[in-house]
Amino acid sequence: MSRQVDLVDHGQPPTNADIIFYQTAAGAIYEEMLAATEGVHRTYARVNRLDYRSFIGVRRGFHPWQATFNRIEMLQDLLTQGFRGWFVYLDADAVVVQPGFDLRRYLGKRRAAALIAPPGGREHWNINAGTLFLNLGHDLGREIAARWRRAAHDIISEELLRESVQPWQNLADGRHFPDDQHLLQMEIRNDPELGAALLVEAGGLISFEDGRFIRQYLRTTGTPQERLLAIRKAIAALD
């Protein structure tokens, strides 16, 4: 059963919103991570005149790890509602560690970008989608959102979702389960126009455990419990 928290009502545009700060999770440990960061992010959003939204549960799928696809469905909701602002997404294991950072000013100077994300590798298209800023006021930002969802629905069937109980388990033919981050990367890689509208924030502002504004504690940095402890320590250091 999904639990909805302050989610924009389906079919209703987000009133007076131009920046939506969004998180989602499902499963005990990731819900704990979200619970640990939610207070900090709500406060940050209030001070900076942003809308904060969170969702606990799975929008498309059958198992908790498939909450990774929630953002794709939420983006479709916003497109349907006619939202034309910024969709600021953080994974449950990401946390704002610089409460004084003026995100509104930062985004206002980068309206020409359709998508802003940190690097995931050396190639321009190889981004980390665990933190991303998608500009739905940009024609290509809306195109990215639409293509990402289309790719996810074309490649990942309901049957495949039902059968994949464990995160990213190998399929029956030995291939890896289609990664939603990789699907996004391929849309950017295969269309030079989308690639040109991507701003890779490579200066360490939004990064892994050393990010100056947003810090993310990835699976490669430790066990889920170790990552949760690191998140709580980062939050405690803000006091």
Short mmCIF file of C-alpha atoms in Angstrom, two decimals:
data_model
loop_
_atom_site.label_atom_id
_atom_site.label_comp_id
_atom_site.label_asym_id
_atom_site.label_seq_id
_atom_site.Cartn_x
_atom_site.Cartn_y
_atom_site.Cartn_z
CA MET A 1 0.00 0.00 0.00
CA SER A 2 1.39 3.40 -0.96
CA ARG A 3 1.34 6.28 1.49
CA GLN A 4 1.07 9.69 -0.13
CA VAL A 5 2.55 12.75 1.57
CA ASP A 6 1.85 16.28 0.29
CA LEU A 7 1.78 15.05 -3.28
CA VAL A 8 0.24 17.30 -5.92
CA ASP A 9 -3.29 16.07 -6.56
CA HIS A 10 -3.62 14.29 -9.91
CA GLY A 11 -5.16 16.65 -12.44
CA GLN A 12 -4.58 19.77 -10.36
CA PRO A 13 -1.70 22.16 -11.14
CA PRO A 14 0.62 23.00 -8.22
CA THR A 15 -0.63 26.41 -7.12
CA ASN A 16 1.91 29.22 -7.44
CA ALA A 17 4.75 26.71 -7.68
CA ASP A 18 7.75 27.39 -9.88
CA ILE A 19 10.20 25.04 -8.17
CA ILE A 20 9.17 21.66 -6.75
CA PHE A 21 11.66 19.94 -4.46
CA TYR A 22 10.84 16.24 -4.63
CA GLN A 23 11.83 13.00 -2.87
CA THR A 24 10.44 9.48 -2.84
CA ALA A 25 11.18 6.14 -1.20
CA ALA A 26 9.84 2.69 -0.42
CA GLY A 27 11.20 -0.04 1.80
CA ALA A 28 12.26 0.25 5.42
CA ILE A 29 15.83 1.56 5.08
CA TYR A 30 15.08 4.09 2.35
CA GLU A 31 12.00 5.30 4.19
CA GLU A 32 14.27 5.83 7.22
CA MET A 33 16.66 7.85 5.05
CA LEU A 34 13.81 9.97 3.77
CA ALA A 35 12.47 10.45 7.29
CA ALA A 36 15.93 11.57 8.42
CA THR A 37 16.23 14.23 5.70
CA GLU A 38 12.63 15.37 5.31
CA GLY A 39 12.70 17.92 8.13
CA VAL A 40 15.85 19.57 6.82
CA HIS A 41 14.44 19.72 3.30
CA ARG A 42 11.05 21.05 4.35
CA THR A 43 12.77 23.83 6.25
CA TYR A 44 15.06 24.58 3.33
CA ALA A 45 12.11 24.69 0.95
CA ARG A 46 10.11 27.00 3.22
CA VAL A 47 12.99 29.45 3.70
CA ASN A 48 13.73 29.53 -0.04
CA ARG A 49 10.08 29.70 -1.18
CA LEU A 50 10.09 26.28 -2.82
CA ASP A 51 7.43 23.58 -2.74
CA TYR A 52 8.51 20.36 -1.04
CA ARG A 53 6.84 17.07 -2.03
CA SER A 54 7.49 13.53 -0.84
CA PHE A 55 5.95 10.20 -1.69
CA ILE A 56 6.23 6.88 0.14
CA GLY A 57 5.35 3.88 -1.97
CA VAL A 58 5.57 2.58 -5.54
CA ARG A 59 3.77 4.31 -8.39
CA ARG A 60 4.60 1.72 -11.05
CA GLY A 61 5.81 -1.68 -9.99
CA PHE A 62 5.36 -4.29 -7.30
CA HIS A 63 8.46 -4.24 -5.08
CA PRO A 64 9.92 -1.48 -2.87
CA TRP A 65 13.10 -0.97 -4.92
CA GLN A 66 10.94 0.00 -7.89
CA ALA A 67 10.24 3.33 -6.22
CA THR A 68 13.22 4.42 -8.33
CA PHE A 69 10.71 4.78 -11.19
CA ASN A 70 8.37 7.05 -9.19
CA ARG A 71 10.04 10.22 -10.43
CA ILE A 72 9.27 9.27 -14.04
CA GLU A 73 5.56 8.95 -13.24
CA MET A 74 5.54 12.13 -11.16
CA LEU A 75 7.10 14.02 -14.05
CA GLN A 76 4.29 12.79 -16.27
CA ASP A 77 1.76 14.09 -13.71
CA LEU A 78 3.39 17.51 -13.81
CA LEU A 79 3.45 17.58 -17.61
CA THR A 80 -0.24 16.68 -17.69
CA GLN A 81 -1.00 19.43 -15.18
CA GLY A 82 0.84 21.97 -17.30
CA PHE A 83 3.59 22.67 -14.74
CA ARG A 84 6.34 24.80 -16.26
CA GLY A 85 8.81 25.20 -13.43
CA TRP A 86 11.83 23.28 -12.14
CA PHE A 87 11.59 19.70 -10.91
CA VAL A 88 14.37 19.35 -8.31
CA TYR A 89 14.80 15.68 -7.48
CA LEU A 90 16.87 14.11 -4.70
CA ASP A 91 17.18 10.39 -3.99
CA ALA A 92 16.35 9.38 -0.43
CA ASP A 93 20.10 9.03 0.27
CA ALA A 94 20.83 12.64 -0.71
CA VAL A 95 20.80 15.58 1.69
CA VAL A 96 21.17 19.36 1.53
CA VAL A 97 24.27 20.22 3.56
CA GLN A 98 24.44 23.94 2.73
CA PRO A 99 21.17 25.43 3.98
CA GLY A 100 22.21 28.94 2.95
CA PHE A 101 22.60 28.07 -0.74
CA ASP A 102 20.32 30.18 -2.93
CA LEU A 103 18.89 27.57 -5.28
CA ARG A 104 16.35 29.98 -6.72
CA ARG A 105 19.11 32.37 -7.80
CA TYR A 106 21.23 29.48 -9.13
CA LEU A 107 18.40 28.14 -11.29
CA GLY A 108 17.36 31.61 -12.40
CA LYS A 109 20.78 32.07 -14.00
CA ARG A 110 20.52 28.74 -15.80
CA ARG A 111 17.10 28.90 -17.42
CA ALA A 112 18.70 28.12 -20.79
CA ALA A 113 19.49 24.59 -19.53
CA ALA A 114 16.88 21.86 -19.92
CA LEU A 115 18.58 19.58 -17.39
CA ILE A 116 21.24 20.05 -14.72
CA ALA A 117 22.91 17.02 -13.13
CA PRO A 118 26.26 15.96 -11.67
CA PRO A 119 28.63 13.81 -13.70
CA GLY A 120 28.53 10.04 -13.47
CA GLY A 121 31.50 9.48 -15.76
CA ARG A 122 33.76 11.20 -18.26
CA GLU A 123 31.28 11.29 -21.13
CA HIS A 124 29.01 14.32 -21.28
CA TRP A 125 25.86 12.18 -21.30
CA ASN A 126 27.02 10.01 -18.38
CA ILE A 127 25.24 11.78 -15.54
CA ASN A 128 24.22 10.72 -12.04
CA ALA A 129 20.43 10.98 -11.91
CA GLY A 130 20.27 10.64 -8.13
CA THR A 131 20.17 14.43 -7.97
CA LEU A 132 18.84 16.35 -10.93
CA PHE A 133 17.19 19.64 -11.80
CA LEU A 134 14.83 19.30 -14.77
CA ASN A 135 13.48 22.48 -16.33
CA LEU A 136 9.88 21.85 -17.41
CA GLY A 137 9.69 25.44 -18.58
CA HIS A 138 12.10 24.48 -21.38
CA ASP A 139 10.81 22.70 -24.48
CA LEU A 140 13.66 20.21 -24.30
CA GLY A 141 13.18 19.70 -20.57
CA ARG A 142 9.63 18.55 -21.28
CA GLU A 143 10.93 16.44 -24.15
CA ILE A 144 13.44 14.73 -21.86
CA ALA A 145 10.71 13.91 -19.34
CA ALA A 146 8.40 12.52 -22.03
CA ARG A 147 11.10 10.43 -23.71
CA TRP A 148 12.35 9.06 -20.38
CA ARG A 149 8.88 7.81 -19.53
CA ARG A 150 8.31 6.40 -23.00
CA ALA A 151 11.60 4.49 -22.85
CA ALA A 152 10.76 3.12 -19.39
CA HIS A 153 7.33 1.92 -20.49
CA ASP A 154 8.52 0.53 -23.83
CA ILE A 155 11.44 -1.42 -22.36
CA ILE A 156 10.22 -2.33 -18.87
CA SER A 157 6.98 -4.33 -18.92
CA GLU A 158 4.61 -4.94 -16.02
CA GLU A 159 5.57 -8.61 -16.16
CA LEU A 160 9.25 -7.74 -15.87
CA LEU A 161 8.55 -5.50 -12.89
CA ARG A 162 6.54 -8.23 -11.17
CA GLU A 163 9.23 -10.87 -11.67
CA SER A 164 12.14 -8.67 -10.51
CA VAL A 165 11.84 -9.00 -6.75
CA GLN A 166 15.42 -7.96 -5.98
CA PRO A 167 16.97 -4.64 -7.09
CA TRP A 168 18.50 -4.81 -10.55
CA GLN A 169 18.61 -8.62 -10.54
CA ASN A 170 19.75 -10.33 -13.72
CA LEU A 171 16.99 -11.27 -16.14
CA ALA A 172 16.31 -14.82 -17.27
CA ASP A 173 18.51 -14.28 -20.35
CA GLY A 174 21.42 -13.06 -18.21
CA ARG A 175 21.07 -9.39 -19.06
CA HIS A 176 20.79 -6.73 -16.36
CA PHE A 177 17.43 -5.22 -15.50
CA PRO A 178 17.05 -1.96 -17.47
CA ASP A 179 18.40 0.88 -15.30
CA ASP A 180 16.25 4.03 -15.33
CA GLN A 181 19.35 6.20 -15.03
CA HIS A 182 20.85 4.47 -18.06
CA LEU A 183 17.63 4.97 -20.01
CA LEU A 184 17.87 8.70 -19.35
CA GLN A 185 21.54 8.74 -20.32
CA MET A 186 20.79 7.02 -23.62
CA GLU A 187 18.12 9.56 -24.53
CA ILE A 188 20.69 12.31 -24.03
CA ARG A 189 23.48 10.42 -25.75
CA ASN A 190 21.43 9.62 -28.84
CA ASP A 191 20.10 13.13 -29.44
CA PRO A 192 22.70 15.91 -29.85
CA GLU A 193 20.03 18.55 -29.24
CA LEU A 194 19.24 17.10 -25.82
CA GLY A 195 22.95 16.77 -25.09
CA ALA A 196 23.49 20.43 -25.91
CA ALA A 197 20.72 21.40 -23.46
CA LEU A 198 22.30 19.38 -20.62
CA LEU A 199 24.38 21.29 -18.07
CA VAL A 200 26.74 18.96 -16.21
CA GLU A 201 27.45 20.49 -12.81
CA ALA A 202 31.01 19.22 -12.45
CA GLY A 203 32.25 21.65 -9.80
CA GLY A 204 31.30 19.52 -6.81
CA LEU A 205 28.20 21.53 -5.94
CA ILE A 206 25.88 18.53 -6.23
CA SER A 207 27.95 15.43 -5.84
CA PHE A 208 28.59 12.34 -3.80
CA GLU A 209 29.76 12.40 -0.18
CA ASP A 210 31.81 15.58 -0.76
CA GLY A 211 29.07 17.69 -2.40
CA ARG A 212 29.04 21.28 -1.17
CA PHE A 213 25.29 21.89 -1.54
CA ILE A 214 23.77 18.44 -1.99
CA ARG A 215 25.60 15.35 -0.80
CA GLN A 216 24.60 11.83 -1.81
CA TYR A 217 25.57 8.63 -0.02
CA LEU A 218 25.55 6.00 -2.76
CA ARG A 219 25.36 2.22 -2.39
CA THR A 220 29.09 2.04 -3.10
CA THR A 221 29.88 4.05 0.05
CA GLY A 222 28.74 1.42 2.53
CA THR A 223 25.91 -0.73 3.80
CA PRO A 224 22.44 0.84 4.01
CA GLN A 225 22.86 1.20 7.76
CA GLU A 226 26.26 2.88 7.35
CA ARG A 227 24.81 5.27 4.79
CA LEU A 228 21.89 6.12 7.07
CA LEU A 229 24.33 6.85 9.88
CA ALA A 230 26.39 9.08 7.58
CA ILE A 231 23.26 10.99 6.56
CA ARG A 232 22.29 11.52 10.19
CA LYS A 233 25.80 12.73 11.00
CA ALA A 234 25.69 15.19 8.10
CA ILE A 235 22.37 16.53 9.36
CA ALA A 236 23.62 16.77 12.95
CA ALA A 237 26.61 18.81 11.71
CA LEU A 238 24.19 21.45 10.39
CA ASP A 239 23.14 22.42 13.94
#
